[in-house]
Coordinates of C-alpha atoms in Angstrom, one line a residue:
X1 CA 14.7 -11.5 -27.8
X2 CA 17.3 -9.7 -29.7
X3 CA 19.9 -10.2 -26.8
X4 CA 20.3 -13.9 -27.3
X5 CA 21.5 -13.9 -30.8
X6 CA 24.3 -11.2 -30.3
X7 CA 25.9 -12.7 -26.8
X8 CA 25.4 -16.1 -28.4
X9 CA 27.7 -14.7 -31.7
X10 CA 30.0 -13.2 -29.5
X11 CA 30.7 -16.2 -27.6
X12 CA 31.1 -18.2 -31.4
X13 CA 33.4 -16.0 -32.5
X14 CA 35.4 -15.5 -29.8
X15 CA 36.2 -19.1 -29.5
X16 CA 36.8 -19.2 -33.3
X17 CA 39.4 -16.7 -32.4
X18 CA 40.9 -18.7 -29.9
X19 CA 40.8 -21.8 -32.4
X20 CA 42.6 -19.7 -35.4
X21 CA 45.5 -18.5 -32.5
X22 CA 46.2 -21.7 -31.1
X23 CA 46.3 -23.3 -34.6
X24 CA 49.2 -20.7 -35.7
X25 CA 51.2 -21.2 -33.0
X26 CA 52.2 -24.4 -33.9
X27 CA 55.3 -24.5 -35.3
X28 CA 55.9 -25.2 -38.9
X29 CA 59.4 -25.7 -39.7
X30 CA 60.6 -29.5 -39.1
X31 CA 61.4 -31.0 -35.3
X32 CA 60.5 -33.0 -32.9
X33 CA 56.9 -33.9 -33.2
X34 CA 55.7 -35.0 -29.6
X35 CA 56.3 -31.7 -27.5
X36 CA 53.8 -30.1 -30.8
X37 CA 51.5 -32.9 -30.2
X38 CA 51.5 -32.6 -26.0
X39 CA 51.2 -28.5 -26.4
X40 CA 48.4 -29.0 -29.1
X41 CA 46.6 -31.4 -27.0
X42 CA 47.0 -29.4 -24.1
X43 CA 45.3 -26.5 -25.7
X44 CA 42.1 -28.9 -26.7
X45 CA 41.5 -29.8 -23.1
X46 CA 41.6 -25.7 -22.5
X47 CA 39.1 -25.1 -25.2
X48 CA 37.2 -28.1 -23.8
X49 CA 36.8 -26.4 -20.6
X50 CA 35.8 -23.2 -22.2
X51 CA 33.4 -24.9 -24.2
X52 CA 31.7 -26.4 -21.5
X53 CA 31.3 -22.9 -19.6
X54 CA 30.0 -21.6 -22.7
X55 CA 27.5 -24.7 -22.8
X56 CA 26.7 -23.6 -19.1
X57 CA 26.5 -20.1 -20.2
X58 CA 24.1 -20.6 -22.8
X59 CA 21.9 -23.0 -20.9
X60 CA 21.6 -20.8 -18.3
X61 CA 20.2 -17.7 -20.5
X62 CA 17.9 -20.3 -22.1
X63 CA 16.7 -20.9 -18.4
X64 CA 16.2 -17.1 -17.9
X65 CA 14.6 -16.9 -21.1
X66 CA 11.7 -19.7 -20.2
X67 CA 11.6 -17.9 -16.9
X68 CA 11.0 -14.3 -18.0
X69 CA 8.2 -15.8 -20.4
X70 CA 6.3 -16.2 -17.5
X71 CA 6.8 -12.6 -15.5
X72 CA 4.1 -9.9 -15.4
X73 CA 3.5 -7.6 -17.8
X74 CA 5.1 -3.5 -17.3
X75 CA 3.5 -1.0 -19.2
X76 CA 6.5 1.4 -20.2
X77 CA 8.5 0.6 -23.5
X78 CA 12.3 -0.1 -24.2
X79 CA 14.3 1.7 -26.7
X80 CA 16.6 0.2 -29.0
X81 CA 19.5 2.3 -28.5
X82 CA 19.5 0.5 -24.9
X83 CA 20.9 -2.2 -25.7
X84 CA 24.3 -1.0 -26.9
X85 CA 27.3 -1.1 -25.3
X86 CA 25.9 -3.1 -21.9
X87 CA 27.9 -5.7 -20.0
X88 CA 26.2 -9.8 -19.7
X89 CA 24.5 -8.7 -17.0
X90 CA 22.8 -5.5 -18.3
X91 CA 21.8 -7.4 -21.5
X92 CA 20.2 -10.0 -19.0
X93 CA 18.5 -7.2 -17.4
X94 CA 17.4 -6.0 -20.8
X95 CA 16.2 -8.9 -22.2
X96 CA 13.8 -9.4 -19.5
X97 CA 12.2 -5.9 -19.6
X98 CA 11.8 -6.8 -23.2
X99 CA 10.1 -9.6 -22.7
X100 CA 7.8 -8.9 -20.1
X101 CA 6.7 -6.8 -22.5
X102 CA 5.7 -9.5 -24.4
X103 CA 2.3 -8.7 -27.1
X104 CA -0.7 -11.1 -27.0
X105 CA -1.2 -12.1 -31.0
X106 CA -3.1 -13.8 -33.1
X107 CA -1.5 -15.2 -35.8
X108 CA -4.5 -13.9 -38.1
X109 CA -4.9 -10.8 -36.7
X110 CA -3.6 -8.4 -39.1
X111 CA -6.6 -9.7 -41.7
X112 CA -9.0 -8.7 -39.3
X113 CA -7.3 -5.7 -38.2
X114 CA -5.1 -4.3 -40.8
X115 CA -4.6 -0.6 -39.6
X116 CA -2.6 -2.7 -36.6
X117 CA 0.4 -3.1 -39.0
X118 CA 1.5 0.9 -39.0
X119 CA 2.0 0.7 -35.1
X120 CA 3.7 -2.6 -34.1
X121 CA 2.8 -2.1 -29.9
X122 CA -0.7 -1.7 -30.8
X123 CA -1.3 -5.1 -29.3
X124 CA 0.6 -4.6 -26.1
X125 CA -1.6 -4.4 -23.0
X126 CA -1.0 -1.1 -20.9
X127 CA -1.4 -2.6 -17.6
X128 CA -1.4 0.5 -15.0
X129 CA -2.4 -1.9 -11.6
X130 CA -1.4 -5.1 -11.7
X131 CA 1.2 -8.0 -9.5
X132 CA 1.4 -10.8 -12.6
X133 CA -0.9 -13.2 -10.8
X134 CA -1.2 -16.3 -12.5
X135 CA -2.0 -19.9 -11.7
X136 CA -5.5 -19.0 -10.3
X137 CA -8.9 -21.4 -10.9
X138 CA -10.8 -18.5 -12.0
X139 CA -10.3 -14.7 -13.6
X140 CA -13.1 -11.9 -14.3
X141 CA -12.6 -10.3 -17.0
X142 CA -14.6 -7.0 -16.3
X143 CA -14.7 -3.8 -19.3
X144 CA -15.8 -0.5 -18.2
X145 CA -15.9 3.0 -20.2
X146 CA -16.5 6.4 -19.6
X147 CA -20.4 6.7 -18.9
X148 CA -22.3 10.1 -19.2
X149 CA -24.4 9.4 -16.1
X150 CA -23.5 7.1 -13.3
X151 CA -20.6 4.3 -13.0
X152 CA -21.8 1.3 -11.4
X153 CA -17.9 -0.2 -11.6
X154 CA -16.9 0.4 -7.7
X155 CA -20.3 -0.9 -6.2
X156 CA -19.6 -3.9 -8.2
X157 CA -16.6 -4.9 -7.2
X158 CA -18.0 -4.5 -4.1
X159 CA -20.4 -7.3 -4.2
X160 CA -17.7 -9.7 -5.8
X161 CA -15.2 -9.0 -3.3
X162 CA -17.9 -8.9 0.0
X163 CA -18.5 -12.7 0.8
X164 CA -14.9 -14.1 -0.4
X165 CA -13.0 -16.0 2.0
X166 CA -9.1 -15.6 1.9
X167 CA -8.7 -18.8 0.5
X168 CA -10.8 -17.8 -2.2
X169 CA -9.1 -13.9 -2.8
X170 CA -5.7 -16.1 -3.5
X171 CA -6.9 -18.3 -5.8
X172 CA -9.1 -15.7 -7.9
X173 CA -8.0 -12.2 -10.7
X174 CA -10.2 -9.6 -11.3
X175 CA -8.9 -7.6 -14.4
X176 CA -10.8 -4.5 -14.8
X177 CA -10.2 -3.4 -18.7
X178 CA -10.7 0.6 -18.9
X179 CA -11.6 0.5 -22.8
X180 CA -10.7 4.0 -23.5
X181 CA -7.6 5.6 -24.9
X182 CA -7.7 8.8 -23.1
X183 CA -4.9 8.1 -20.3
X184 CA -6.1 10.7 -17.8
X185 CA -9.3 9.1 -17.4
X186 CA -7.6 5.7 -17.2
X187 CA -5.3 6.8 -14.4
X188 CA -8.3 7.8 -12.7
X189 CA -10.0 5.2 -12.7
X190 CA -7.2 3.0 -11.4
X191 CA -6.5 5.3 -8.8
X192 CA -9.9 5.0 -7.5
X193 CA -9.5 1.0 -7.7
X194 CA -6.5 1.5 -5.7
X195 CA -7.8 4.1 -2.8
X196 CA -11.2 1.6 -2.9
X197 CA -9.8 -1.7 -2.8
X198 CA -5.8 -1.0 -1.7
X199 CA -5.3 -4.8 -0.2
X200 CA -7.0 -6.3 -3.1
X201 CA -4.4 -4.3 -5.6
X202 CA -1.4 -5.4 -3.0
X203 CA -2.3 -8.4 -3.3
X204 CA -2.5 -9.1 -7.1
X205 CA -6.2 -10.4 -6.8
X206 CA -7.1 -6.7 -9.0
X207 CA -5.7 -5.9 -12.0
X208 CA -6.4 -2.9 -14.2
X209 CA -5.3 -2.8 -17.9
X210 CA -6.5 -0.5 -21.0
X211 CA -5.4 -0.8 -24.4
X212 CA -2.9 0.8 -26.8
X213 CA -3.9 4.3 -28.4
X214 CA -4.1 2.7 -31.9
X215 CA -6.1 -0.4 -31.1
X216 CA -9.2 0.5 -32.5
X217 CA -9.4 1.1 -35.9
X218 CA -11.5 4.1 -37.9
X219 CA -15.3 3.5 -36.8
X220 CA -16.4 6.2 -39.0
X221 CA -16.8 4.1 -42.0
X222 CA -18.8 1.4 -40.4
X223 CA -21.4 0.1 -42.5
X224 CA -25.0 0.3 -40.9
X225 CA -26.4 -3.2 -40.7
X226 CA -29.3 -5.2 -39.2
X227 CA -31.5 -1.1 -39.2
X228 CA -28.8 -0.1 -36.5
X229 CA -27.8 3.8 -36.2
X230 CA -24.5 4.6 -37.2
X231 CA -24.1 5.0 -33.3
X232 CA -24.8 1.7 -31.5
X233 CA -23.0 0.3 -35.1
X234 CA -20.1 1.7 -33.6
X235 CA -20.9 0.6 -29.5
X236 CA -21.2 -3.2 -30.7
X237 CA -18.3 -3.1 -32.9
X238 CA -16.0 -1.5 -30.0
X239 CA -17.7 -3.8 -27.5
X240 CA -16.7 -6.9 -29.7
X241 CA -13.1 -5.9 -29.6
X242 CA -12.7 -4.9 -25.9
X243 CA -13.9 -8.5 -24.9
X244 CA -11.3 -10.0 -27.2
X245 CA -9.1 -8.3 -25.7
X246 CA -9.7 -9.1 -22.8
X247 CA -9.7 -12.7 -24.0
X248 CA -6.4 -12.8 -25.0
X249 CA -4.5 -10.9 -22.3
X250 CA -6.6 -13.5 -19.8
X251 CA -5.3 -16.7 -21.6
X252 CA -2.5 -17.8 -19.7
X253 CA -3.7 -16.4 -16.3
X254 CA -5.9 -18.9 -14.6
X255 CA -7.7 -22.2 -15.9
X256 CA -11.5 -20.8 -16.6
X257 CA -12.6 -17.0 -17.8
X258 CA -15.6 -15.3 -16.6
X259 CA -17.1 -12.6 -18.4
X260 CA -18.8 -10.1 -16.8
X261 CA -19.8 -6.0 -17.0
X262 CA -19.4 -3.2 -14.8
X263 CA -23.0 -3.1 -13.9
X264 CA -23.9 -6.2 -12.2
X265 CA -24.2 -7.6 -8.5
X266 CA -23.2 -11.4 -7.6
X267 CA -25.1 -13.4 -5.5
X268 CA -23.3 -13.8 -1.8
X269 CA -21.5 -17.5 -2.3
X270 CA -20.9 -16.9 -5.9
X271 CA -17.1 -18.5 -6.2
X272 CA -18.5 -21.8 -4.2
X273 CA -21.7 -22.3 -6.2
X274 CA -19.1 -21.6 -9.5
X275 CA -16.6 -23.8 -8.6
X276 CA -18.9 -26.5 -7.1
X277 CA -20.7 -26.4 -10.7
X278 CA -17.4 -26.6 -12.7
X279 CA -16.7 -30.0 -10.7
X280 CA -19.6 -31.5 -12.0
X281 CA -19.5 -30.5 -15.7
X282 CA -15.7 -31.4 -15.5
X283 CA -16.0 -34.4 -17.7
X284 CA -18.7 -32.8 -20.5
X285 CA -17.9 -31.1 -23.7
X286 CA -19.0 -28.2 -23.1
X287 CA -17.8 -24.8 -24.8
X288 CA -19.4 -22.2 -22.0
X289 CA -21.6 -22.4 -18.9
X290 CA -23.9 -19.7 -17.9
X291 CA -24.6 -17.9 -14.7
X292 CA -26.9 -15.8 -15.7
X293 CA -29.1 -15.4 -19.0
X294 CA -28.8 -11.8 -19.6
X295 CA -26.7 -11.3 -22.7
X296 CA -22.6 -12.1 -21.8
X297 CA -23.0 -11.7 -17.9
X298 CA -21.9 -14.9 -16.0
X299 CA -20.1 -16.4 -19.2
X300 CA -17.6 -18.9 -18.1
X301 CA -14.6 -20.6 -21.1
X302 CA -12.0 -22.8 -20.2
X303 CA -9.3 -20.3 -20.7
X304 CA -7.5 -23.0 -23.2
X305 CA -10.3 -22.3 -25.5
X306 CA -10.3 -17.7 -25.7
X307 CA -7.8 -17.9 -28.7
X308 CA -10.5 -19.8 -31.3
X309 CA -13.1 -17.6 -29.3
X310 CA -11.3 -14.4 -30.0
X311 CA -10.6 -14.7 -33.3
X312 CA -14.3 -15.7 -34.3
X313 CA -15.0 -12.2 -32.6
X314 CA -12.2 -10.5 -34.2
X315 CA -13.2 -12.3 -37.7
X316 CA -16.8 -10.7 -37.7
X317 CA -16.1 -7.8 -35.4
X318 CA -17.5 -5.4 -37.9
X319 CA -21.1 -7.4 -38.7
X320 CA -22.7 -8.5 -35.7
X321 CA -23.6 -8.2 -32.0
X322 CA -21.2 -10.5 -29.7
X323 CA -23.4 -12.6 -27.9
X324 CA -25.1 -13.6 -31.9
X325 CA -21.5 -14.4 -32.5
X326 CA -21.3 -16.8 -29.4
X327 CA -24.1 -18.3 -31.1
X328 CA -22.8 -18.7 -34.2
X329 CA -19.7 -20.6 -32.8
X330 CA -21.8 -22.9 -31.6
X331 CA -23.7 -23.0 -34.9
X332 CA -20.5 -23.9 -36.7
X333 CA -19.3 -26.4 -34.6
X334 CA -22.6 -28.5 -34.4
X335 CA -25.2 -27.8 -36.3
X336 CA -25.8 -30.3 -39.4
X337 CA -27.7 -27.5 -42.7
X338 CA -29.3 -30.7 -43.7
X339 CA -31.1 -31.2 -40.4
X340 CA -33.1 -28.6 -38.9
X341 CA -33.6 -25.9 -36.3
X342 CA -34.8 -28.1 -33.6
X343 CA -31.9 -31.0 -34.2
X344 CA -29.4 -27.9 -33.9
X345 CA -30.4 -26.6 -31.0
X346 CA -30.4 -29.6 -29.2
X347 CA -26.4 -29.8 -30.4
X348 CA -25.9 -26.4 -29.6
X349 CA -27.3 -27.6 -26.2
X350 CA -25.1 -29.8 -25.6
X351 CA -22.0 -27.3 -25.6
X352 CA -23.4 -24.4 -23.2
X353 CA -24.5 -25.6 -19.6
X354 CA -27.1 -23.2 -17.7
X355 CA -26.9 -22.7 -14.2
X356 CA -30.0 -22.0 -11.6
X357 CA -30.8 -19.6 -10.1
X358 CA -28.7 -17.1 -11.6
X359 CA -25.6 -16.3 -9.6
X360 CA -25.2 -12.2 -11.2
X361 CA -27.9 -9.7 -11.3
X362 CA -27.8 -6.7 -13.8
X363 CA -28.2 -3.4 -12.1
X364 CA -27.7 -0.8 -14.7
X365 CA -30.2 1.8 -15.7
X366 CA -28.3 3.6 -18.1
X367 CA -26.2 2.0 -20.7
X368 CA -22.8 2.0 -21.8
X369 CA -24.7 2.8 -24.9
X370 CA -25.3 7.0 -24.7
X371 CA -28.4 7.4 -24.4
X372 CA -30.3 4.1 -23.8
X373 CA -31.9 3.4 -20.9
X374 CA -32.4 -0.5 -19.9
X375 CA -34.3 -2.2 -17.8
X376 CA -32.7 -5.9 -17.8
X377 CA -33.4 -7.7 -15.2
X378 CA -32.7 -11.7 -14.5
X379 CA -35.7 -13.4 -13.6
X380 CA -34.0 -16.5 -12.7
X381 CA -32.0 -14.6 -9.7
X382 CA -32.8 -14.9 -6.4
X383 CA -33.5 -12.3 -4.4
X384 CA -30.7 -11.3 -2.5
X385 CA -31.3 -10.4 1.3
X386 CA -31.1 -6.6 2.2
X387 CA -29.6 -8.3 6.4
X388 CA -28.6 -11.0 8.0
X389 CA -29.8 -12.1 11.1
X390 CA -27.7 -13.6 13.9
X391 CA -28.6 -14.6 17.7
X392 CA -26.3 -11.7 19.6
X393 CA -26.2 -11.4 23.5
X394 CA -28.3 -9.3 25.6
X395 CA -27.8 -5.7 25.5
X396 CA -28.8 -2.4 25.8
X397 CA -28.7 -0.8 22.7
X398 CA -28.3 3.5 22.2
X399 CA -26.7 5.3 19.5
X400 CA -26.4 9.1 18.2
X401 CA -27.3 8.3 15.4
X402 CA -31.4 9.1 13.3
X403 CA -32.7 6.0 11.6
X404 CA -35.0 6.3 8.6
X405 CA -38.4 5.2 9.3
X406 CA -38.6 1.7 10.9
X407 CA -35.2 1.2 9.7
X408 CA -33.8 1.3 13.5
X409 CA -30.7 -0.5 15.9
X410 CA -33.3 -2.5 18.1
X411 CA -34.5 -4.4 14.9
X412 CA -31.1 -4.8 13.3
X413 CA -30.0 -6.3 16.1
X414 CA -32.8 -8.5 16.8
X415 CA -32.4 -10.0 13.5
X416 CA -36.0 -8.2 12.1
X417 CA -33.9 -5.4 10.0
X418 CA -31.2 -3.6 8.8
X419 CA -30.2 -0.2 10.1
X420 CA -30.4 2.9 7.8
X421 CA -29.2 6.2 9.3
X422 CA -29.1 9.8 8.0
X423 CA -25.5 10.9 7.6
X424 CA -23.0 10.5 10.2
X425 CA -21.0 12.9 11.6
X426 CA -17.9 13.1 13.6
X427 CA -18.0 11.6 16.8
X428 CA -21.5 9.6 16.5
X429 CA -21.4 6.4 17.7
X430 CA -23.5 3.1 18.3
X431 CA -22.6 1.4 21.7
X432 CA -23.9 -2.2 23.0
X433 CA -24.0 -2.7 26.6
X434 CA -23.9 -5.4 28.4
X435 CA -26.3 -5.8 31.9
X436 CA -23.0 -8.5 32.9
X437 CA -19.3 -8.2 31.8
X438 CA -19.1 -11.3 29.5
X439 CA -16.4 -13.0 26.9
X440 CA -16.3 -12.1 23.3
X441 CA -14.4 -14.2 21.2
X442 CA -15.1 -11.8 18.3
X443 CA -17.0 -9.9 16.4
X444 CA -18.7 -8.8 12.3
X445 CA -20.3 -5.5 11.3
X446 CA -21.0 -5.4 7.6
X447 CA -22.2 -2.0 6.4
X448 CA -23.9 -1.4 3.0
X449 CA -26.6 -3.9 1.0
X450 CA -27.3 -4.8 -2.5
X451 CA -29.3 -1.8 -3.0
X452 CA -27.2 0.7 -1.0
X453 CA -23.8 -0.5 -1.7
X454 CA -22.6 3.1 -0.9
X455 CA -23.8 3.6 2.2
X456 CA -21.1 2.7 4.0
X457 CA -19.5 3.3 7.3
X458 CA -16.2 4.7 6.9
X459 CA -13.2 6.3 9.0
X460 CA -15.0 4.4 11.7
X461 CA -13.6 2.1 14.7
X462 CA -14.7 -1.1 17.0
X463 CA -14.1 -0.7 20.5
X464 CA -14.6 -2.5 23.6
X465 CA -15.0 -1.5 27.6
X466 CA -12.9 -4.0 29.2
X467 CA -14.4 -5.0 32.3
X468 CA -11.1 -5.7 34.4
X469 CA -9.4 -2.1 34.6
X470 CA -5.8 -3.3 35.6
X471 CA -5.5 -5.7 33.0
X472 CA -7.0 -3.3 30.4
X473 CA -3.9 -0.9 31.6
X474 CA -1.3 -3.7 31.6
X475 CA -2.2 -4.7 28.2
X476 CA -2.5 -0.7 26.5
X477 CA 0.3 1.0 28.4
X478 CA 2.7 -1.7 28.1
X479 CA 5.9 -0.8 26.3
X480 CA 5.0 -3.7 23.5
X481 CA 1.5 -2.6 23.4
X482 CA -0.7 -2.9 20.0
X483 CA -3.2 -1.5 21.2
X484 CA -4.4 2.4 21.7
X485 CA -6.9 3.9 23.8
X486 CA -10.0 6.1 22.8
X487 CA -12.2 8.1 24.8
X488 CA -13.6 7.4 28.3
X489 CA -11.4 3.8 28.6
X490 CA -12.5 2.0 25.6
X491 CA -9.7 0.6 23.4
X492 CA -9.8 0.3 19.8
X493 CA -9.6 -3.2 18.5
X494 CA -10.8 -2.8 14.5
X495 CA -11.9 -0.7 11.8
X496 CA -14.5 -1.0 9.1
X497 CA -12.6 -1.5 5.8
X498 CA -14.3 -1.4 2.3
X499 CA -17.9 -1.5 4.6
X500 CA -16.5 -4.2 6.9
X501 CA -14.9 -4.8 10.3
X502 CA -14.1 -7.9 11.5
X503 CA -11.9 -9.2 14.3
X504 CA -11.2 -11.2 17.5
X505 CA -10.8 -9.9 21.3
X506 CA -7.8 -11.2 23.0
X507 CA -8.1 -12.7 26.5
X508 CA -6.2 -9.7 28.4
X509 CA -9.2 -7.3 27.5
X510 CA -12.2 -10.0 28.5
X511 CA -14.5 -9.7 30.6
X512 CA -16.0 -7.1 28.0
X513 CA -18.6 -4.4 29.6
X514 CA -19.4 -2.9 26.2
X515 CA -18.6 -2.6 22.3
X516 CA -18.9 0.6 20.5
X517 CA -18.7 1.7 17.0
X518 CA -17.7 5.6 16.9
X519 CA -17.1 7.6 13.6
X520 CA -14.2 10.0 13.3
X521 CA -15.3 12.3 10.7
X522 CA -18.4 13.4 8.7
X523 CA -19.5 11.6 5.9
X524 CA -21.1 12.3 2.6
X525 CA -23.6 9.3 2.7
X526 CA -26.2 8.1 4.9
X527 CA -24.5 4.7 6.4
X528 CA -26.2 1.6 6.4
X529 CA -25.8 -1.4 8.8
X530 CA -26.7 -4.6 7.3
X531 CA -25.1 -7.2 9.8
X532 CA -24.2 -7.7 13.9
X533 CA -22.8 -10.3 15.1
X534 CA -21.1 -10.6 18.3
X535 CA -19.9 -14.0 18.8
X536 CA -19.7 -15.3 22.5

């Protein structure tokens, strides 16, 4: 912000300058007074002019300024010393990495947080992976941390990201907040969000962010409260302040806010059920809906509302668990002392909405929390299927692959089961033949289930046996072709791509005589095939 000010003195005092110059050289001895008065008035309409390009000048950097406001955060600081000695258009330039800079605050935030005062960018979001989206209906927040046995943060993004249509990814952020301060281990877990999900990070719908080194204060002299070890003290205090802060960088990027952890799986047809939900609480009072009733998973605030949130959280960060905070909120806004418990609940009702069945499942053995093992489970979820069936064409089925126990091809295909084989290897292959060339107008293979998320087939291709030779030749070898061949005349027409392949078959390779799926390279995990479907 300091730009403004010193281009907007400069401009002053230059036209002072002017003022003073054209002032003096009017002539003071005596003499005819109307050439003075025709020069003098001259010079006005001059400085007129001027002034109106300085007006234009000025409303333009106030246009910039409203404009940069809204541009994505960077992550890498400016120094002072930069903005010396630059031309207008360098100061613009500057101004604008400044601002994108911009910290989230709280104007009582410095009570709650004192030791935030000795390092001024404590408060400014270190976003590593990110585009800036704004504007969306909905944004996950979603915290993870450095867990001493196994992270369950890939498998579920995974099951948010599997059943979204495109209209859906484009009007949806997920920010991933790595709550630690040790920037190696943040950088690799953004790189692993970025070789996992790389059109999801292109596309802006992922974000991943972690916090200042000096954001959290001394936990060391937290008191032990409520017969809690000095340890899990400490765990609920951090995890109060990693969801406010994710609170308060999410306030200004879409219209609701969805807590969530990094241990959960969604139900397939999450986003619809959500947003379907939303529509018809639209006109209630409500302060939070839930979509699940495990602790915070599935909380959804109208984004307007995170600042009053967050600061309730910040206010008591050091005395209580945050979901006995979220009920306190509601205590304070409703509840009447001089009635009692059962009149406030009914208030406190009124202000959170419960959805059913539950739309996210937690999955996590092992806690966040060293040492704790949970066994949370929400009753209210349905059960997700492990395959879906659909009515595919006659064929004759053969792969290279070993299924596990009754876990085979015939019954995956038949809609009965899904297919669970040992570890592929290069050049293994499934392959679906038809007794008849016939027309495929496309095609769906889903690897992976709610229970084996990582068993996955990867560095893997979809290809079909045209049944017409010259057109099949025509169509690869021609100098605009898209297409290339594999072995023994099959041509490759899709790949599976975070456990999925889907696609269409143009007209110049119909009739087809067969569809095969054929790895390219070992892998490290059994692959499971949860869905076929070859649409005719």
């Amino acid at each position: 912000m300091r730009c403004y000010p010193v281009r907007l003195g400069a401009l002053l005092a230059l036209l002072a300058v002017l003022t003073v110059s054209w002032i003096r050289s009017v002539p003071g001895r005596p003499g005819p007074k109307t050439p003075d008065l025709q020069n003098l008035y001259k010079r006005l309409l001059v400085a007129e002019e001027l002034g109106g390009q300085v007006n234009k000048d000025l409303s333009s950097i106030l246009e910039q300024l409203v404009n940069i406001s809204r541009t994505p955060n960077v992550s890498q600081p400016v120094s002072n010393s930069s903005l010396t000695n630059v031309t207008s258009t360098e100061a613009v330039k500057q101004l604008r990495a400044d601002l994108s800079h911009h910290s989230f605050t709280q104007p009582n935030i410095y009570l709650y947080m004192p030791h935030l005062r000795q390092h001024p960018d404590s408060l400014r979001p270190n976003v590593v992976v990110g585009k800036g989206r704004r504007g969306v209906s909905i944004v996950f927040g979603i915290p993870t941390v450095k867990r001493e046995k196994q992270s369950y943060l890939i498998n579920t993004l995974n099951s948010l990201l599997s059943s979204l249509t495109a209209a859906q990814s484009h009007d949806l952020l997920i920010i991933v907040f790595v709550a630690e301060t040790d920037s190696e281990y943040v950088s690799s877990v953004a790189q692993t969000i970025t070789d996992s999900f790389p059109k999801e990070v292109q596309s802006g719908l992922m974000e991943v962010v972690s916090p200042s080194q000096y954001y959290y204060p001394n936990f060391t002299t937290l008191k032990e409260t409520f017969g809690d070890s000095k340890e899990r003290v400490k765990w609920r205090t951090k995890q109060n302040l990693d969801f406010s802060f994710l609170m308060l960088y999410a306030q200004d990027k879409g219209t609701y806010y969805v807590q969530l952890e990094d241990d959960v799986v969604a139900k397939t047809g999450y986003y619809s059920d959500m947003k379907a939900f939303v529509t018809q609480t639209a006109s209630d009072e409500w302060l939070y809906l839930e979509f699940s009733q495990l602790g915070f998973i599935g909380k959804m605030f109208r984004t307007r509302d995170l600042p009053l949130i967050a600061e309730f959280f910040l206010m008591f960060h050091k005395d209580k668990p945050i979901d006995w905070l979220l009920d306190h909120i509601l205590w304070v806004k409703v509840c009447n002392p001089e009635k009692d418990n059962k009149d406030c609940d009914q208030q406190k009702a009124l202000l959170k909405q419960r959805y059913k069945p539950s739309l996210f499942q937690h999955v996590g053995l092992h806690s966040s929390l060293p040492g704790k093992i949970q066994q949370l489970k929400d009753k209210d979820f349905d059960q997700q299927p492990l395959f879906r069936a659909h009515k595919n064409p006659a064929a004759d089925l053969s792969s290279s692959l070993k299924h596990y126990q009754h876990h085979s091809l015939s019954r995956l295909y038949n809609g009965e089961d899904f297919l669970w084989a040992l570890t592929p290897l290069r050049d293994d292959y499934i392959l679906f033949s038809f007794p008849q060339p016939i027309h495929i107008s496309g095609f769906l293979f889903r690897s992976g289930n709610v229970k084996t998320s990582a068993d996955k087939f990867y560095n893997t291709t979809v290809e079909v046996l045209p049944g017409n030779a010259a057109l099949k030749d025509k169509l690869v070898f021609g100098s605009d072709s898209k297409y290339k061949e594999s072995k023994d005349g099959f041509i490759i027409v899709g790949a599976f791509e975070n456990g999925l392949a889907e696609g269409e078959i143009e007209a110049g390779l119909q009739p087809v005589s067969a569809l095969r799926l054929l790895v390219h390279s070992d892998s490290d995990v059994w692959a499971l095939l949860s869905e076929v479907h070859i649409r005719t």
